[in-house]
Short mmCIF file of C-alpha atoms and ligand atoms in Angstrom, two decimals:
data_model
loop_
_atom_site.label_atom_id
_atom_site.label_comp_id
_atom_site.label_asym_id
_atom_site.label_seq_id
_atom_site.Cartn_x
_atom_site.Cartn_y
_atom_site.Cartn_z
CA UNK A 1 -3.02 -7.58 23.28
CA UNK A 2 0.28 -9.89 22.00
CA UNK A 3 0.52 -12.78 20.50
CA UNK A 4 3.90 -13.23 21.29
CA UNK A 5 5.13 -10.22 22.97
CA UNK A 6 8.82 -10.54 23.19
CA UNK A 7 9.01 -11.34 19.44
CA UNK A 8 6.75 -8.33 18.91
CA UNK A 9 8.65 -5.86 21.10
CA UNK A 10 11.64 -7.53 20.68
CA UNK A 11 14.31 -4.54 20.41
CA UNK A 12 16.40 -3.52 16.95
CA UNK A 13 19.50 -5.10 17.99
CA UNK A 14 18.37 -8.65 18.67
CA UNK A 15 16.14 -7.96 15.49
CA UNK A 16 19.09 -6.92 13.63
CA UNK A 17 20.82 -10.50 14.53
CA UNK A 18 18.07 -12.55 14.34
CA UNK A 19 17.27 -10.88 10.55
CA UNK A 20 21.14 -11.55 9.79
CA UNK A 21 21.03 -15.25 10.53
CA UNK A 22 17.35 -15.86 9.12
CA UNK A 23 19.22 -13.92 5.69
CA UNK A 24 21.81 -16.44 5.74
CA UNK A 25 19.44 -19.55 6.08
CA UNK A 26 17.34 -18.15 3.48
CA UNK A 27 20.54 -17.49 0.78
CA UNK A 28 21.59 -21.03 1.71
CA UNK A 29 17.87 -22.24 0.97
CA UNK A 30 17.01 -20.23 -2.20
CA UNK A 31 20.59 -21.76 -3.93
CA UNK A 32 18.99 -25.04 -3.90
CA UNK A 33 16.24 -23.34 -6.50
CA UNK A 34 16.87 -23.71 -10.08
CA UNK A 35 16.90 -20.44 -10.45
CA UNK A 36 18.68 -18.52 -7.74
CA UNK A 37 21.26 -21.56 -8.39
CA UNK A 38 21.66 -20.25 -11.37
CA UNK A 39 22.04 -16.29 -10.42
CA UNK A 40 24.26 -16.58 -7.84
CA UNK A 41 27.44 -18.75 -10.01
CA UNK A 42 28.52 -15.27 -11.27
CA UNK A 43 27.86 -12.54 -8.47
CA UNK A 44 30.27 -11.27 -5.89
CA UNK A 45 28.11 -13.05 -3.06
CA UNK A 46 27.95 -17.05 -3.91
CA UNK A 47 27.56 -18.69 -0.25
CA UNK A 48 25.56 -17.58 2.73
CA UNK A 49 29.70 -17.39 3.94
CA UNK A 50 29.54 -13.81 1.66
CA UNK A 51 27.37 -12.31 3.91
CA UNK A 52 28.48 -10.64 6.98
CA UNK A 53 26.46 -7.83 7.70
CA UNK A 54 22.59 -6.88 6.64
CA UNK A 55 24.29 -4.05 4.44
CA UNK A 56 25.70 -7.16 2.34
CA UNK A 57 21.60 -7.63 1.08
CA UNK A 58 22.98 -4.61 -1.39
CA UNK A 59 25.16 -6.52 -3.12
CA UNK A 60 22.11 -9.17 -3.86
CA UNK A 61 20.18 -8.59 -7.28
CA UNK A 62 16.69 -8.10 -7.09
CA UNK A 63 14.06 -11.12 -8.07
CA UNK A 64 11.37 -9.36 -10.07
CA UNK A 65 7.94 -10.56 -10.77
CA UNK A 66 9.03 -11.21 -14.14
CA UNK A 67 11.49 -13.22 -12.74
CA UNK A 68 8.64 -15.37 -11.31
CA UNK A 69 7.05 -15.36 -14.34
CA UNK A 70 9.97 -17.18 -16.13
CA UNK A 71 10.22 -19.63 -13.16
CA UNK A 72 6.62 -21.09 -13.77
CA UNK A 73 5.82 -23.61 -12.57
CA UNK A 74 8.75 -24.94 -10.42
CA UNK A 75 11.54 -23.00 -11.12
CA UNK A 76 11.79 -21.53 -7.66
CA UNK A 77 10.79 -24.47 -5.75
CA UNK A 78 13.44 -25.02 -2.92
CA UNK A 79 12.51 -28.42 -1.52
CA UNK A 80 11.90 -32.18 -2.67
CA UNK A 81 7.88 -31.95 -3.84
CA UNK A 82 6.83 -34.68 -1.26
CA UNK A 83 7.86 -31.58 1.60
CA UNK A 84 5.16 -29.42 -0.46
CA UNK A 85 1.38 -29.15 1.40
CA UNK A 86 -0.38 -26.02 -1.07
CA UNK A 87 0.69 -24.29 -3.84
CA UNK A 88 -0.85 -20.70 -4.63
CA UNK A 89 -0.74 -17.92 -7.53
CA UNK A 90 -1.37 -14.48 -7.47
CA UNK A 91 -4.64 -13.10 -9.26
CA UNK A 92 -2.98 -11.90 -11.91
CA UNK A 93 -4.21 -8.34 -11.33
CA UNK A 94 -1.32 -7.01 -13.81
CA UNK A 95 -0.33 -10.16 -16.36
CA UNK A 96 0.16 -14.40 -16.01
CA UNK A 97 0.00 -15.47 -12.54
CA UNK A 98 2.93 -16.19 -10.29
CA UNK A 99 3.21 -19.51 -8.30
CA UNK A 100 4.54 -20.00 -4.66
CA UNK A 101 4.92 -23.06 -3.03
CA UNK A 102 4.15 -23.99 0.84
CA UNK A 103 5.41 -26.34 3.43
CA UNK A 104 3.64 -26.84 6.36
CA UNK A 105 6.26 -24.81 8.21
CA UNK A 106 5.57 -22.10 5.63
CA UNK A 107 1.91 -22.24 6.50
CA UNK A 108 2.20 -22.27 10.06
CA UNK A 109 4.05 -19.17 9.74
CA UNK A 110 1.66 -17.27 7.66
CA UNK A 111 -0.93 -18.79 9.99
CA UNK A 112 1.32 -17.19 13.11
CA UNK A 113 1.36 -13.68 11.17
CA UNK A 114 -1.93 -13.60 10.79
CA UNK A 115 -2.69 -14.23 14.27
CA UNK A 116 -0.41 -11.87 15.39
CA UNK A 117 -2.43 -9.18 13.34
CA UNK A 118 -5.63 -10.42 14.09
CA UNK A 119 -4.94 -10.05 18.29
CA UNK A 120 -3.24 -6.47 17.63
CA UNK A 121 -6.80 -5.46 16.47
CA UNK A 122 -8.48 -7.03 19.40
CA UNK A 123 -9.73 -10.55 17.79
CA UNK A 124 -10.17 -13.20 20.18
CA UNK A 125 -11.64 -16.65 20.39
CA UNK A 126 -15.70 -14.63 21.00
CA UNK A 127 -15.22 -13.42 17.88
CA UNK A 128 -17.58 -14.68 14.84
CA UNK A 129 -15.48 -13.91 11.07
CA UNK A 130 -17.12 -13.65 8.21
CA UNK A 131 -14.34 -14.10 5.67
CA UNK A 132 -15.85 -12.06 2.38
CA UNK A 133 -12.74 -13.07 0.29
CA UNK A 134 -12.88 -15.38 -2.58
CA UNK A 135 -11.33 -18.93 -1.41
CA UNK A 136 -8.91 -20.79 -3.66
CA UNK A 137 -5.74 -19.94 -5.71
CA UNK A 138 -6.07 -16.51 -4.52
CA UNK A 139 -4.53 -15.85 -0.88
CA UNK A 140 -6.87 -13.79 0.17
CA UNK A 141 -9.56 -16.37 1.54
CA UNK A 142 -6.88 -19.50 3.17
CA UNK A 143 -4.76 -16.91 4.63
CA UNK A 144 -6.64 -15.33 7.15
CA UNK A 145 -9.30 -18.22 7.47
CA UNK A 146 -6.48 -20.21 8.89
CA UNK A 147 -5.25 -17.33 11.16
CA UNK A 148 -8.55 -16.54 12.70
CA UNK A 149 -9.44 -20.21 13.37
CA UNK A 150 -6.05 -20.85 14.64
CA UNK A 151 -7.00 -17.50 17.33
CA UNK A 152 -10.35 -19.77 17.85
CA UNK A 153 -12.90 -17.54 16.58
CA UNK A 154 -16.20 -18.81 14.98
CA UNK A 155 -14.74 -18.66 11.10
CA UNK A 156 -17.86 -17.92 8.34
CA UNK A 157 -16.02 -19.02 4.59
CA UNK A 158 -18.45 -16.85 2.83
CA UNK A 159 -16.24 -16.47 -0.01
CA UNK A 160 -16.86 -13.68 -1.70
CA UNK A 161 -19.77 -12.02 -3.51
CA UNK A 162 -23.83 -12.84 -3.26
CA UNK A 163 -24.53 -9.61 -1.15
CA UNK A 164 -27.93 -11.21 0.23
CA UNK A 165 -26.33 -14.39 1.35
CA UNK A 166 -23.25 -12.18 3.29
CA UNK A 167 -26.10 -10.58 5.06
CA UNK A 168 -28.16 -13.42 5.72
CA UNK A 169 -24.74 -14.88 7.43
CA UNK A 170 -24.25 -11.85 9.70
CA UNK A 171 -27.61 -11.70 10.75
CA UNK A 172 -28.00 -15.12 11.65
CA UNK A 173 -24.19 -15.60 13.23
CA UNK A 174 -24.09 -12.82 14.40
CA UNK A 175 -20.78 -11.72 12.99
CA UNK A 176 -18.70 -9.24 14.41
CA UNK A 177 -15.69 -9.50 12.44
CA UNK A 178 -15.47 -9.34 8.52
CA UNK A 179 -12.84 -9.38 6.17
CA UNK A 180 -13.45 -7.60 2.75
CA UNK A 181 -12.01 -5.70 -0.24
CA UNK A 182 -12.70 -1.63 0.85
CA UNK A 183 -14.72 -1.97 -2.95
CA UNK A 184 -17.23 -5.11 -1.82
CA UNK A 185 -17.48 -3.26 1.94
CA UNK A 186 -18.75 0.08 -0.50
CA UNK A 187 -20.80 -2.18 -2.60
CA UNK A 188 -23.07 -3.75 0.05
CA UNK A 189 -23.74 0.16 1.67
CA UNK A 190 -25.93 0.67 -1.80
CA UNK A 191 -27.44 -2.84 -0.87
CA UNK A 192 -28.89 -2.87 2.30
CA UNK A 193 -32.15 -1.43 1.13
CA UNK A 194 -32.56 -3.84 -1.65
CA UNK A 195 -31.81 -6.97 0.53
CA UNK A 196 -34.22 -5.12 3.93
CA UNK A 197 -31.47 -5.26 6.23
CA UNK A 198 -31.07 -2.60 8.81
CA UNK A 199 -27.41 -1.91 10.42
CA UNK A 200 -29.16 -2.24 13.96
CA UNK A 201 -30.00 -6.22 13.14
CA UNK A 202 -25.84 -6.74 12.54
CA UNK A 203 -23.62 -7.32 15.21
CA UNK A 204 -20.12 -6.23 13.17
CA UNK A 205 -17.80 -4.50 15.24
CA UNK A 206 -14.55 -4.43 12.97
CA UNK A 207 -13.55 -4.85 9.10
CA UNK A 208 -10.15 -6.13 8.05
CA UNK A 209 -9.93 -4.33 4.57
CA UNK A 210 -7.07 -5.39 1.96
CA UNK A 211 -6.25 -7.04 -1.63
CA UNK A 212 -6.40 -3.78 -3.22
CA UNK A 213 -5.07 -0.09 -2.39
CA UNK A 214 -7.69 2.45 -1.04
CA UNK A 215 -7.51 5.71 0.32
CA UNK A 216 -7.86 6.93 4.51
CA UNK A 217 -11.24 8.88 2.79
CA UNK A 218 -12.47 5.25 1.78
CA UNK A 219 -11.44 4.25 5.26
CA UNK A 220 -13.58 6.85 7.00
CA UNK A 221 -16.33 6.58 4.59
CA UNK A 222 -16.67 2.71 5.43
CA UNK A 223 -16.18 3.13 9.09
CA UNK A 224 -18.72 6.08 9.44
CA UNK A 225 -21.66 4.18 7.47
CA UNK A 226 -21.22 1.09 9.19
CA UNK A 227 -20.09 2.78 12.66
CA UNK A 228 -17.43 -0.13 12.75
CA UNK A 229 -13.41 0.41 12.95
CA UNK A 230 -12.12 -0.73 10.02
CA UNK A 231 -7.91 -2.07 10.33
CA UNK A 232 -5.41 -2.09 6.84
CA UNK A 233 -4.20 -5.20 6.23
CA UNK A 234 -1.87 -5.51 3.59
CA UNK A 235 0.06 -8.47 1.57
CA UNK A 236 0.81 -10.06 -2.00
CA UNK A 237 1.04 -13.50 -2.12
CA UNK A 238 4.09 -13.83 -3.49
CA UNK A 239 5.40 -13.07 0.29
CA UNK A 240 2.67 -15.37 1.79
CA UNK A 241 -0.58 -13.32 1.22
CA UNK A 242 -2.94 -11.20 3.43
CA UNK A 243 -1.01 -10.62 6.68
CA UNK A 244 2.64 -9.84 5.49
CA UNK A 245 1.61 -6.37 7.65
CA UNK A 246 -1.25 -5.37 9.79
CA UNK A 247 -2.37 -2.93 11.78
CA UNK A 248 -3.12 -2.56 15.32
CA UNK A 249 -6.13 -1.19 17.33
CA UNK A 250 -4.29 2.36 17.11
CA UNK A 251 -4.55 2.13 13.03
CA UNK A 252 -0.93 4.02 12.34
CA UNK A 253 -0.47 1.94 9.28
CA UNK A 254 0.63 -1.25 9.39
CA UNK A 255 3.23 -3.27 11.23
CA UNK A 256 5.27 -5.74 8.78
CA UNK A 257 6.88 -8.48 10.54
CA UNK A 258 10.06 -7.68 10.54
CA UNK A 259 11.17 -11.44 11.86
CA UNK A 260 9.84 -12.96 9.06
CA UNK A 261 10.54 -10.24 6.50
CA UNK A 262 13.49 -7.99 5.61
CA UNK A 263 12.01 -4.37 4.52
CA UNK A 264 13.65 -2.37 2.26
CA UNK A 265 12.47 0.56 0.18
CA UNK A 266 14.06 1.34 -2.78
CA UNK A 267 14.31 4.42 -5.79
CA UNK A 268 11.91 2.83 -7.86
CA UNK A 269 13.91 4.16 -11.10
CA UNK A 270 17.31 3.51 -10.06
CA UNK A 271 16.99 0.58 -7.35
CA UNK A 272 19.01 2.96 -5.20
CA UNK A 273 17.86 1.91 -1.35
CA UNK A 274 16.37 4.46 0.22
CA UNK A 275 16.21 5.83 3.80
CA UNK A 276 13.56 5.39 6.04
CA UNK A 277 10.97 8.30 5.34
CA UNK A 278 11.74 8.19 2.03
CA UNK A 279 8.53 7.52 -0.39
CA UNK A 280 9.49 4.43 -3.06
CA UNK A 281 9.08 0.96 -3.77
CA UNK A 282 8.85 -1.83 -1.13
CA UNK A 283 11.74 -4.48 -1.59
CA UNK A 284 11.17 -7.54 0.96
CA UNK A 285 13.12 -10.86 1.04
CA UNK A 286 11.46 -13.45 3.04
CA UNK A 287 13.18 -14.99 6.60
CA UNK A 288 11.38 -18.02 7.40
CA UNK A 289 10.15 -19.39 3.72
CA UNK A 290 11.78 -23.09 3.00
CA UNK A 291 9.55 -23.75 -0.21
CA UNK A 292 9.85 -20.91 -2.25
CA UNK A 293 12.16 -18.11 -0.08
CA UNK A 294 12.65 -14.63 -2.44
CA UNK A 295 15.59 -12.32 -2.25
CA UNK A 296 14.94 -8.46 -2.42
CA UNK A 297 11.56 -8.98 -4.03
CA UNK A 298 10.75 -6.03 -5.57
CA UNK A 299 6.52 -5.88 -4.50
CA UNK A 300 6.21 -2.89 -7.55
CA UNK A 301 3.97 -1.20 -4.20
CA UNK A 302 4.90 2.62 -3.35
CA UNK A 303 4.94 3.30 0.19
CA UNK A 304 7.55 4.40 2.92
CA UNK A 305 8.51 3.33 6.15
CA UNK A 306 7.55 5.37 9.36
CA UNK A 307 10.13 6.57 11.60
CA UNK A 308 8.47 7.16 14.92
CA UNK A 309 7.35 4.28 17.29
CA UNK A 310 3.64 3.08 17.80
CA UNK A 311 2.06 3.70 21.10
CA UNK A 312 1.29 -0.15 20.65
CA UNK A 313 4.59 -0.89 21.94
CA UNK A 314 5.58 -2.88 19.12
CA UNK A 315 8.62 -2.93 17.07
CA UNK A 316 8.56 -3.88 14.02
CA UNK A 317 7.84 -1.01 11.73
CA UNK A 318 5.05 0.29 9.97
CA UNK A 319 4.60 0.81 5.94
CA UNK A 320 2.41 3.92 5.34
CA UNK A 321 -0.63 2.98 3.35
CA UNK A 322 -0.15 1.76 -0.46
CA UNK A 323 0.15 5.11 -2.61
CA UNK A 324 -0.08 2.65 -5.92
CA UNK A 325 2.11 0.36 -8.01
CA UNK A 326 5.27 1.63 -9.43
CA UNK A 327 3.07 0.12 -12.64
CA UNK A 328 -0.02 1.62 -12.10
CA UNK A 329 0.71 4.86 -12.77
CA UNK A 330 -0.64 6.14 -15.89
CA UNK A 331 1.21 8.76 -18.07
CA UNK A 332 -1.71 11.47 -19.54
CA UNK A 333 -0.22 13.67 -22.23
CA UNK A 334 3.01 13.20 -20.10
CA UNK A 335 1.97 13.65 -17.08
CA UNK A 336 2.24 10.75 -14.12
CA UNK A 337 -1.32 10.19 -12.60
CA UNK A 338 -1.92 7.65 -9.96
CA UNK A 339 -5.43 6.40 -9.81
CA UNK A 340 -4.99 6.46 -5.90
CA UNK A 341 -4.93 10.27 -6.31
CA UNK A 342 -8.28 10.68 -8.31
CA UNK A 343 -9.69 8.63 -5.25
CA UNK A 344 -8.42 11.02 -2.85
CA UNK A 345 -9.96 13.88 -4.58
CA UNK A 346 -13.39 11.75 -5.19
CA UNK A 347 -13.79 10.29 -1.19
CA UNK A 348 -13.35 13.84 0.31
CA UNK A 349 -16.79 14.51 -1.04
CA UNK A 350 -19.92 13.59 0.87
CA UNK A 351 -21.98 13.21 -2.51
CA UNK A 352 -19.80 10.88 -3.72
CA UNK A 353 -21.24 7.50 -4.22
CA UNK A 354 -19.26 3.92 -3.27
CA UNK A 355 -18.14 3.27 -6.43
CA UNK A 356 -15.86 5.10 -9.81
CA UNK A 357 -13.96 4.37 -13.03
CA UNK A 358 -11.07 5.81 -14.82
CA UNK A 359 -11.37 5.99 -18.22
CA UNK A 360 -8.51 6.98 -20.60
CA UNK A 361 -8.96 6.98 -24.36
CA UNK A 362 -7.53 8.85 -27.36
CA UNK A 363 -9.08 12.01 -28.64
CA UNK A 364 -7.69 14.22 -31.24
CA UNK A 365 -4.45 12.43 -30.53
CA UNK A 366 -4.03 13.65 -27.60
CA UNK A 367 -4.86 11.10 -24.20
CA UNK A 368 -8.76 12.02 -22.38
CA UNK A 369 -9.32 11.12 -18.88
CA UNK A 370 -12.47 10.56 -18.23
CA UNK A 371 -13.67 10.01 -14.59
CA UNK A 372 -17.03 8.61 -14.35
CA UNK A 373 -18.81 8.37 -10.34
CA UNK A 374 -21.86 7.27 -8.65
CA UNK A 375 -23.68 10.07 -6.39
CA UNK A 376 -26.08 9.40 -3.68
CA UNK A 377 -29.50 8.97 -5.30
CA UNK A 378 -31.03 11.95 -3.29
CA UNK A 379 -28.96 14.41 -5.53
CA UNK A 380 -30.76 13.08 -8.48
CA UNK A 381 -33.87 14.32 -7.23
CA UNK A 382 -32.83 18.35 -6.84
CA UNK A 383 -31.98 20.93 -9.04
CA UNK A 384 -29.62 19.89 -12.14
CA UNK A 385 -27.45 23.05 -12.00
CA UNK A 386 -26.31 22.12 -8.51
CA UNK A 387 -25.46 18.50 -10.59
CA UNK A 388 -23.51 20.96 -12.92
CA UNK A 389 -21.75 22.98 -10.08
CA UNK A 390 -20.63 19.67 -8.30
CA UNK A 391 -18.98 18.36 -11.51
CA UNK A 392 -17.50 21.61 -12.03
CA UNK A 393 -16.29 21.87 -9.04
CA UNK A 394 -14.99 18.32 -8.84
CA UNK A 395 -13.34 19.03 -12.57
CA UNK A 396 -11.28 21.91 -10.93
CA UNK A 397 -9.92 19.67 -7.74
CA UNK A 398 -9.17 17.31 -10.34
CA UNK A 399 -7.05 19.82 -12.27
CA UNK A 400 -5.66 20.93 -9.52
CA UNK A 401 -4.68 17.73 -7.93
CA UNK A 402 -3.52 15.48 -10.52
CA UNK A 403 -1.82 19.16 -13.27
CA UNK A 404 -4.21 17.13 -15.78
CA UNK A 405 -7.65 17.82 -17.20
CA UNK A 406 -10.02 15.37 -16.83
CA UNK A 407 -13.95 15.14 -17.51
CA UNK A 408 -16.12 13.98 -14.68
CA UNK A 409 -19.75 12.14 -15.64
CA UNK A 410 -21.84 11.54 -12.79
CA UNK A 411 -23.84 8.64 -12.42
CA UNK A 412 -26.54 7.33 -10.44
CA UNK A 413 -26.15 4.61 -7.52
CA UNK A 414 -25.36 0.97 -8.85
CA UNK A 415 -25.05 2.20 -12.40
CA UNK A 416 -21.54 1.25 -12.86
CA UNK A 417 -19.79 -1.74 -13.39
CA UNK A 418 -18.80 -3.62 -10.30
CA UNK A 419 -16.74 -6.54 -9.19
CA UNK A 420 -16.64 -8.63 -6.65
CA UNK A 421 -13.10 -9.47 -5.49
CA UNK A 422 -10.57 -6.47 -6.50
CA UNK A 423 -12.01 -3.57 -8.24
CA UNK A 424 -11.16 -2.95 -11.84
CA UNK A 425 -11.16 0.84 -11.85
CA UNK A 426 -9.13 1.83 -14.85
CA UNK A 427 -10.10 1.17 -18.28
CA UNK A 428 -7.45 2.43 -20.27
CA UNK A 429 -8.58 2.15 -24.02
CA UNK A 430 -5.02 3.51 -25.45
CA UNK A 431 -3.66 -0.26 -25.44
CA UNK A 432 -6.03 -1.43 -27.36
CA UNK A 433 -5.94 1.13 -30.49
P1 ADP B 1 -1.80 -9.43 -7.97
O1 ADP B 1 -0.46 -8.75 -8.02
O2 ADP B 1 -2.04 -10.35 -9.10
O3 ADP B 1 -2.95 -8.53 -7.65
P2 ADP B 1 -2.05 -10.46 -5.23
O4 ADP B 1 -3.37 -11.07 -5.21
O5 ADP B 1 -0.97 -11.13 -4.49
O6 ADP B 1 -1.60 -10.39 -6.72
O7 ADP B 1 -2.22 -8.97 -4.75
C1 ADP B 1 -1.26 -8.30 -4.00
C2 ADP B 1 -1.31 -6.83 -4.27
O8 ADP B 1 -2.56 -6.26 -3.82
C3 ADP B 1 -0.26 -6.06 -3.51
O9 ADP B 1 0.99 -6.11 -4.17
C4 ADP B 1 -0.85 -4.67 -3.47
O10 ADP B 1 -0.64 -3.99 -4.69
C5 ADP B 1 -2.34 -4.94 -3.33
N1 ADP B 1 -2.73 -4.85 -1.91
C6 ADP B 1 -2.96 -5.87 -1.06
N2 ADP B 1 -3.33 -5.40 0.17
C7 ADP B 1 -3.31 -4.07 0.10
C8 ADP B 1 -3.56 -3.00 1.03
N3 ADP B 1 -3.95 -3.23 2.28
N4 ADP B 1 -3.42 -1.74 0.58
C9 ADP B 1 -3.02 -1.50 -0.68
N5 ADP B 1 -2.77 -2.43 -1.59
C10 ADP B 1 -2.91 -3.71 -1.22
ZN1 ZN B 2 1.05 -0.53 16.73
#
């Protein structure tokens, strides 16, 4: 199913043309910003004139979050205020918030994306969604609220959190469409007992899972339990929100929307642009924005692009699924560990719980990872060497996954800290000595 098919299948070479005029609009835009006014009095490329092919976007500096973060709060707004509708920030996973400003074109857009992703995954106007994403300054709630009540689907604006209500909702309105963090969809498996609900009284059929990186394991894990299919859909909100890419119903990664966005992914060290295939950071600079339009953004997510075509028929490519930030990586006694990798090695297990922490403190000066996960209750209840053979083993796929030694605690079900938007998984205790 299309929402607009010839956009979506459109082929390269229109694409191509259609992303160099859209660049051209957007330089012209942006240089009525403060501060891309300001970048562009010195650089080689001063006028959308200096552009003549998309190879020129190389000559272009980069706009880093930091960047952003010196604009607050209207530094990069592109239009006279009274043209402004919403303004929102980012959550401010990694530092002070970052502000982007929407006109009602802008929000139409987003609203368009989202309903493109939304009917790729089979969505339609029968559909009930529960949207389990906190409303507000945060994109995650508005941006695919709008979408799936623009597609004409029964919207729930649960917000998120207060597991008992969520369930109360989906029993009652029959929901068969949720959107959720993969950590709150992990969280209410441990509650269903607690709160006696039964999977056969809930009508969900699909999960739209985003706001945080998670592995294909997590994936599986949540679709199994549930017996629902659960769709990756990924965005920051710097380039709108939720939505920027979705999946389809064949669930080959997401599609980003290539009219709207220009992909590029870059050497994360040297900014060198990289080829398609190639693992690095993801660079976008928006087509469509008028309020607050971004050149070469640099997103700080690791990911490549795929090569070969979806059986979906559509053509704008796919990112592979979000192997971490570029600043999430943590360095243990010198060696680069991503926190997406410890997942990996944790999901593959069936006794693994829903829910983990990374610890990383100082011991005898040297750094100590500790790794601390919930196990299904039942293994509580058997022998405690097989405890002791599990963490042993789990120590030695650690070891050999991440070339770091790292302790492993196990815990019982619910014992560890949770949230209820994006998970907080590492606690890294170094910064604060
Ligand atoms: P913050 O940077 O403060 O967390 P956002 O709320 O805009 O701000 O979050 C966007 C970030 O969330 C993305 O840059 C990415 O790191 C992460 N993210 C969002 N969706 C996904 C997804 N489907 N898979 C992996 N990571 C995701
Ligand atoms: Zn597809």
């Amino acid at each position: 199913m299309f929402r607009d098919k010839a956009i979506e299948t459109i082929d390269r070479a229109s694409l191509d043309k259609l992303q160099l005029l859209q660049l051209k609009t957007t330089f012209t835009t942006a240089l009525k910003t403060r501060f891309y006014e300001h970048r562009f009095r010195k650089t080689p490329i001063k006028s959308a004139d200096d552009i003549h092919s998309l190879r020129d976007l190389e000559k272009i500096p980069f706009t880093t979050k930091d960047d952003l973060r010196a604009c607050y709060p209207d530094g990069l707004l592109s239009v006279e205020k009274s043209r402004v509708v919403r303004l929102h920030t980012s959550s401010g996973t990694t530092g002070m918030p970052t502000v982007i400003y929407h006109t009602q074109a802008d929000l139409d857009n987003w609203t368009e994306l989202v309903c493109r992703g939304l009917t790729a995954c089979g969505v339609t106007s029968c559909d009930v969604f529960q949207n389990m994403m906190t409303y507000g300054l945060f994109t995650g709630g508005l941006g695919l609220h709008y979408g799936a009540e623009r597609l004409g689907a029964l919207v729930i604006p649960a917000g998120a959190g207060n597991t008992q209500r969520q369930l109360q909702l989906m029993k009652d309105f029959r929901t068969t469409a949720l959107h959720a963090t993969p950590n709150y969809m992990l969280h209410i498996m441990l509650k269903l007992d607690e709160f006696n609900c039964s999977l056969d009284e809930l009508s969900v059929k699909k999960v739209f899972l985003g706001a945080e990186p998670y592995t294909e394991n997590t994936r599986k894990k949540i679709e199994s339990f549930y017996q629902i299919e659960a769709y990756n859909c990924y965005g920051l909100s710097e380039l709108n929100g939720p939505g920027v890419a979705m999946e389809c119903v064949h669930k080959t990664d997401p599609h980003i929307w290539e009219d709207s966005y220009l992909v590029e992914i870059i050497d994360p060290e040297t900014g060198q642009v990289l080829k398609d295939g190639e693992e690095g950071e993801l660079v976008l600079t928006t087509l469509k924005r008028e309020a607050t339009p971004l050149l070469r953004y640099r997103t700080r997510d690791l990911t490549r692009i795929h090569t070969e075509p979806c059986p979906c028929g559509r053509t704008h490519r796919r990112i592979a699924r979000i192997t971490g930030r570029s600043d999430d990586m943590l360095i243990i006694n010198g060696v680069n560990v991503f926190p997406s990798q410890i997942e990996e090695v944790l999901m593959k297990r069936p006794e693994v719980g829903t829910n983990y922490q990374i610890v990383v403190d100082q011991h005898e000066s040297l750094d100590r990872l500790t790794i601390k996960v919930e196990l299904y209750a039942k293994l509580f209840e058997g022998d405690i060497k097989d405890l002791e053979r599990l963490r042993d083993a789990m120590k030695h796929d650690m070891r050999s996954t991440l070339l770091v030694g790292a302790r492993v605690e196990l815990h019982e079900p619910g014992s560890l800290p949770v949230s209820e938007g994006k998970a907080k998984r590492v606690v890294d205790l170094r910064k604060e000595v």
